[in-house]
C-alpha cells in the first residue's frame, strides 16, 4: 500500500517532484548553453579583430577560448540528453505505477462487492423472491374464485347440459326438409309435343278435403 499525502500516493508525489526538479535542471542547462554559445561567438569576433590587427598570438588565444566554450556546450548537450532520457523513463514508470494502483483499487472494490454479496445471500434472496411470487399467485387465485350463488354451480352438470343443447340443435337441423331447386325447362324439338304427365289420382284424404271446401263454398 502507498502512503497517501493530500489524497495522492506518496510514491506518485515523489515522482511528480522529481519530474519538476528535472525540468528545472533542464531549463538551467539550456540557459547556460545559450550563454556559452554567445561567448564562443564573441571570441570568434575578437579573433577576427586580432587578425586584422596582425596580432596572431591574440587571435589564437581567442580561438582556444572558443574551443573551450564549444566543449562545454557539447557537455551541456550530453547532460540535457541524459535528463531527457531520465524524464522519459520516470514518466513511463509513473504511468506504470498509476496503472498498477488503478488495478489494485479495482481489485479491492471487486473483493468488497463479492464479500458484500456472497452466494448464500444470493440464494436466500432468490428463495424470498420465489416465496413472494408463490404467495402472489395464491392471492390472485383466491380473488378470481367465484363467490355467492356462482360458487354452487357444478361445472360437470353445466357441461352435460351444454352437450344436450348441442345434440338437440344438431337433430333439429337434420329434421328440416331439404329445399329442392325448380326443374329446368325441357327443350322440346320442333314438331313434337311434350309428353304430359299422367293424371294424378286423388287420395281419399284429398277427396274429403275437396268435398269440405265445396260445402263451405255453399
Short mmCIF file of C-alpha atoms in Angstrom, two decimals:
data_model
loop_
_atom_site.label_atom_id
_atom_site.label_comp_id
_atom_site.label_asym_id
_atom_site.label_seq_id
_atom_site.Cartn_x
_atom_site.Cartn_y
_atom_site.Cartn_z
CA UNK A 1 0.00 0.00 0.00
CA UNK A 2 1.17 3.51 -0.76
CA UNK A 3 1.22 6.23 1.91
CA UNK A 4 -1.17 8.92 0.72
CA UNK A 5 -0.46 12.64 1.09
CA UNK A 6 -3.35 15.00 0.36
CA UNK A 7 -5.22 12.24 -1.44
CA UNK A 8 -2.27 11.09 -3.62
CA UNK A 9 0.11 8.15 -3.06
CA UNK A 10 3.49 9.17 -1.62
CA UNK A 11 5.32 7.45 -4.48
CA UNK A 12 3.30 9.41 -7.04
CA UNK A 13 4.04 12.65 -5.17
CA UNK A 14 7.77 11.85 -5.22
CA UNK A 15 7.64 11.13 -8.95
CA UNK A 16 5.97 14.48 -9.64
CA UNK A 17 8.53 16.30 -7.50
CA UNK A 18 11.38 14.55 -9.32
CA UNK A 19 9.95 15.50 -12.72
CA UNK A 20 9.66 19.11 -11.62
CA UNK A 21 13.29 19.08 -10.45
CA UNK A 22 14.47 17.57 -13.73
CA UNK A 23 12.55 20.22 -15.68
CA UNK A 24 14.19 22.98 -13.65
CA UNK A 25 17.65 21.50 -14.24
CA UNK A 26 16.95 21.18 -17.95
CA UNK A 27 15.92 24.83 -18.20
CA UNK A 28 19.09 25.84 -16.32
CA UNK A 29 21.30 23.85 -18.69
CA UNK A 30 19.60 25.36 -21.74
CA UNK A 31 20.26 28.87 -20.38
CA UNK A 32 23.94 28.05 -19.77
CA UNK A 33 24.21 26.63 -23.25
CA UNK A 34 22.91 29.86 -24.77
CA UNK A 35 25.39 31.91 -22.72
CA UNK A 36 28.31 29.73 -23.78
CA UNK A 37 27.29 29.94 -27.44
CA UNK A 38 27.24 33.74 -27.21
CA UNK A 39 30.71 33.71 -25.59
CA UNK A 40 32.05 31.42 -28.33
CA UNK A 41 30.63 33.73 -30.99
CA UNK A 42 32.23 36.72 -29.23
CA UNK A 43 35.65 35.02 -29.22
CA UNK A 44 35.35 34.48 -32.96
CA UNK A 45 34.74 38.19 -33.46
CA UNK A 46 37.75 39.02 -31.25
CA UNK A 47 39.90 36.62 -33.24
CA UNK A 48 38.88 38.42 -36.44
CA UNK A 49 39.81 41.79 -34.94
CA UNK A 50 43.18 40.46 -33.79
CA UNK A 51 43.81 39.07 -37.25
CA UNK A 52 43.07 42.43 -38.83
CA UNK A 53 45.45 43.99 -36.29
CA UNK A 54 48.16 41.50 -37.25
CA UNK A 55 48.10 40.14 -33.69
CA UNK A 56 48.32 36.46 -34.45
CA UNK A 57 49.04 35.34 -30.89
CA UNK A 58 45.92 37.06 -29.50
CA UNK A 59 43.79 35.65 -32.30
CA UNK A 60 44.94 32.12 -31.47
CA UNK A 61 44.09 32.65 -27.80
CA UNK A 62 40.58 33.74 -28.79
CA UNK A 63 40.14 30.60 -30.86
CA UNK A 64 41.32 28.44 -27.94
CA UNK A 65 38.74 30.01 -25.64
CA UNK A 66 36.12 29.45 -28.34
CA UNK A 67 37.04 25.75 -28.42
CA UNK A 68 36.70 25.55 -24.64
CA UNK A 69 33.24 27.13 -24.78
CA UNK A 70 32.22 24.72 -27.53
CA UNK A 71 33.41 21.76 -25.44
CA UNK A 72 31.26 22.98 -22.53
CA UNK A 73 28.31 23.40 -24.88
CA UNK A 74 28.77 19.83 -26.07
CA UNK A 75 28.97 18.64 -22.47
CA UNK A 76 25.79 20.52 -21.58
CA UNK A 77 24.11 18.90 -24.57
CA UNK A 78 25.01 15.47 -23.21
CA UNK A 79 23.65 16.47 -19.80
CA UNK A 80 20.38 17.56 -21.39
CA UNK A 81 20.13 14.31 -23.30
CA UNK A 82 20.56 12.31 -20.12
CA UNK A 83 17.96 14.39 -18.34
CA UNK A 84 15.50 13.88 -21.21
CA UNK A 85 16.15 10.14 -21.05
CA UNK A 86 15.63 10.16 -17.27
CA UNK A 87 12.36 12.09 -17.63
CA UNK A 88 11.03 9.65 -20.23
CA UNK A 89 11.84 6.69 -18.02
CA UNK A 90 10.34 8.36 -14.98
CA UNK A 91 7.14 9.27 -16.84
CA UNK A 92 6.85 5.67 -18.04
CA UNK A 93 7.39 4.39 -14.51
CA UNK A 94 4.79 6.86 -13.24
CA UNK A 95 2.26 5.63 -15.81
CA UNK A 96 3.02 2.03 -14.84
CA UNK A 97 2.58 2.84 -11.15
CA UNK A 98 -0.71 4.62 -11.79
CA UNK A 99 -1.94 1.65 -13.82
CA UNK A 100 -0.99 -0.83 -11.10
CA UNK A 101 -2.59 1.38 -8.46
CA UNK A 102 -5.80 1.61 -10.52
CA UNK A 103 -5.86 -2.17 -10.97
CA UNK A 104 -5.25 -2.67 -7.26
CA UNK A 105 -8.12 -0.29 -6.44
CA UNK A 106 -10.42 -2.14 -8.85
CA UNK A 107 -9.45 -5.48 -7.35
CA UNK A 108 -10.14 -4.19 -3.84
CA UNK A 109 -13.53 -2.86 -4.92
CA UNK A 110 -14.38 -6.17 -6.59
CA UNK A 111 -13.33 -8.07 -3.48
CA UNK A 112 -15.50 -5.82 -1.30
CA UNK A 113 -18.51 -6.34 -3.59
CA UNK A 114 -18.01 -10.12 -3.55
CA UNK A 115 -17.78 -10.00 0.23
CA UNK A 116 -21.00 -7.98 0.43
CA UNK A 117 -22.87 -10.35 -1.92
CA UNK A 118 -21.82 -13.92 -1.22
CA UNK A 119 -23.56 -16.94 -2.70
CA UNK A 120 -25.54 -17.65 0.47
CA UNK A 121 -27.10 -14.19 0.38
CA UNK A 122 -27.96 -14.61 -3.30
CA UNK A 123 -29.63 -17.99 -2.66
CA UNK A 124 -31.55 -16.55 0.27
CA UNK A 125 -32.72 -13.61 -1.81
CA UNK A 126 -33.87 -15.88 -4.64
CA UNK A 127 -35.78 -18.07 -2.15
CA UNK A 128 -37.55 -14.99 -0.80
CA UNK A 129 -38.44 -13.85 -4.32
CA UNK A 130 -39.85 -17.30 -5.19
CA UNK A 131 -41.84 -17.37 -1.96
CA UNK A 132 -43.33 -13.94 -2.58
CA UNK A 133 -44.16 -14.94 -6.17
CA UNK A 134 -46.00 -18.06 -4.97
CA UNK A 135 -47.90 -16.03 -2.37
CA UNK A 136 -48.97 -13.55 -5.04
CA UNK A 137 -50.24 -16.39 -7.28
CA UNK A 138 -52.30 -17.78 -4.41
CA UNK A 139 -53.75 -14.34 -3.72
CA UNK A 140 -54.70 -13.88 -7.37
CA UNK A 141 -56.32 -17.32 -7.50
CA UNK A 142 -58.30 -16.54 -4.35
CA UNK A 143 -59.50 -13.25 -5.83
CA UNK A 144 -60.56 -14.89 -9.10
CA UNK A 145 -62.52 -17.76 -7.41
CA UNK A 146 -66.37 -17.48 -7.76
CA UNK A 147 -68.34 -16.47 -4.67
CA UNK A 148 -72.04 -16.50 -3.70
CA UNK A 149 -74.52 -18.37 -5.90
CA UNK A 150 -71.97 -18.84 -8.69
CA UNK A 151 -69.81 -20.90 -6.34
CA UNK A 152 -72.57 -23.55 -6.01
CA UNK A 153 -72.76 -24.33 -9.73
CA UNK A 154 -71.49 -27.77 -10.72
CA UNK A 155 -69.21 -27.47 -13.72
CA UNK A 156 -69.88 -31.09 -14.75
CA UNK A 157 -73.65 -30.55 -14.78
CA UNK A 158 -73.23 -27.36 -16.83
CA UNK A 159 -71.10 -29.18 -19.38
CA UNK A 160 -73.65 -32.03 -19.63
CA UNK A 161 -76.45 -29.51 -20.22
CA UNK A 162 -74.41 -27.82 -22.90
CA UNK A 163 -73.88 -31.16 -24.66
CA UNK A 164 -77.66 -31.80 -24.62
CA UNK A 165 -78.29 -28.41 -26.20
CA UNK A 166 -75.74 -29.07 -28.89
CA UNK A 167 -77.30 -32.51 -29.61
CA UNK A 168 -80.81 -31.02 -29.87
CA UNK A 169 -79.60 -28.32 -32.21
CA UNK A 170 -77.97 -30.90 -34.45
CA UNK A 171 -81.11 -33.09 -34.51
CA UNK A 172 -83.30 -30.11 -35.45
CA UNK A 173 -81.03 -29.28 -38.35
CA UNK A 174 -81.21 -32.89 -39.62
CA UNK A 175 -85.06 -32.95 -39.49
CA UNK A 176 -85.52 -29.81 -41.58
CA UNK A 177 -86.74 -30.68 -45.19
CA UNK A 178 -84.20 -30.17 -47.88
CA UNK A 179 -85.10 -27.44 -50.36
CA UNK A 180 -85.26 -28.57 -53.99
CA UNK A 181 -84.36 -26.37 -56.88
CA UNK A 182 -87.06 -25.87 -59.60
CA UNK A 183 -86.71 -28.24 -62.51
CA UNK A 184 -85.13 -26.77 -65.57
CA UNK A 185 -87.49 -26.39 -68.58
CA UNK A 186 -87.27 -29.24 -71.03
CA UNK A 187 -86.31 -28.26 -74.52
CA UNK A 188 -88.78 -29.89 -76.97
CA UNK A 189 -87.69 -30.37 -80.57
CA UNK A 190 -89.80 -28.66 -83.24
CA UNK A 191 -92.77 -30.67 -84.48
CA UNK A 192 -93.03 -32.77 -81.33
CA UNK A 193 -95.40 -32.20 -78.46
CA UNK A 194 -94.18 -32.71 -74.94
CA UNK A 195 -95.48 -35.73 -73.22
CA UNK A 196 -97.86 -34.71 -70.47
CA UNK A 197 -97.53 -36.47 -67.16
CA UNK A 198 -100.23 -38.93 -66.24
CA UNK A 199 -103.16 -37.57 -64.28
CA UNK A 200 -102.62 -37.68 -60.57
CA UNK A 201 -105.13 -39.79 -58.75
CA UNK A 202 -106.63 -38.16 -55.70
CA UNK A 203 -106.28 -39.97 -52.48
CA UNK A 204 -109.12 -40.40 -50.00
CA UNK A 205 -107.84 -37.55 -47.87
CA UNK A 206 -107.67 -35.25 -50.87
CA UNK A 207 -111.24 -36.19 -51.87
CA UNK A 208 -112.58 -35.45 -48.41
CA UNK A 209 -110.75 -32.11 -48.36
CA UNK A 210 -112.26 -31.15 -51.73
CA UNK A 211 -115.80 -32.07 -50.56
CA UNK A 212 -115.36 -29.99 -47.40
CA UNK A 213 -114.21 -26.99 -49.38
CA UNK A 214 -117.25 -27.33 -51.69
CA UNK A 215 -119.69 -27.38 -48.74
CA UNK A 216 -118.05 -24.30 -47.22
CA UNK A 217 -118.39 -22.54 -50.54
CA UNK A 218 -122.17 -23.15 -50.42
#
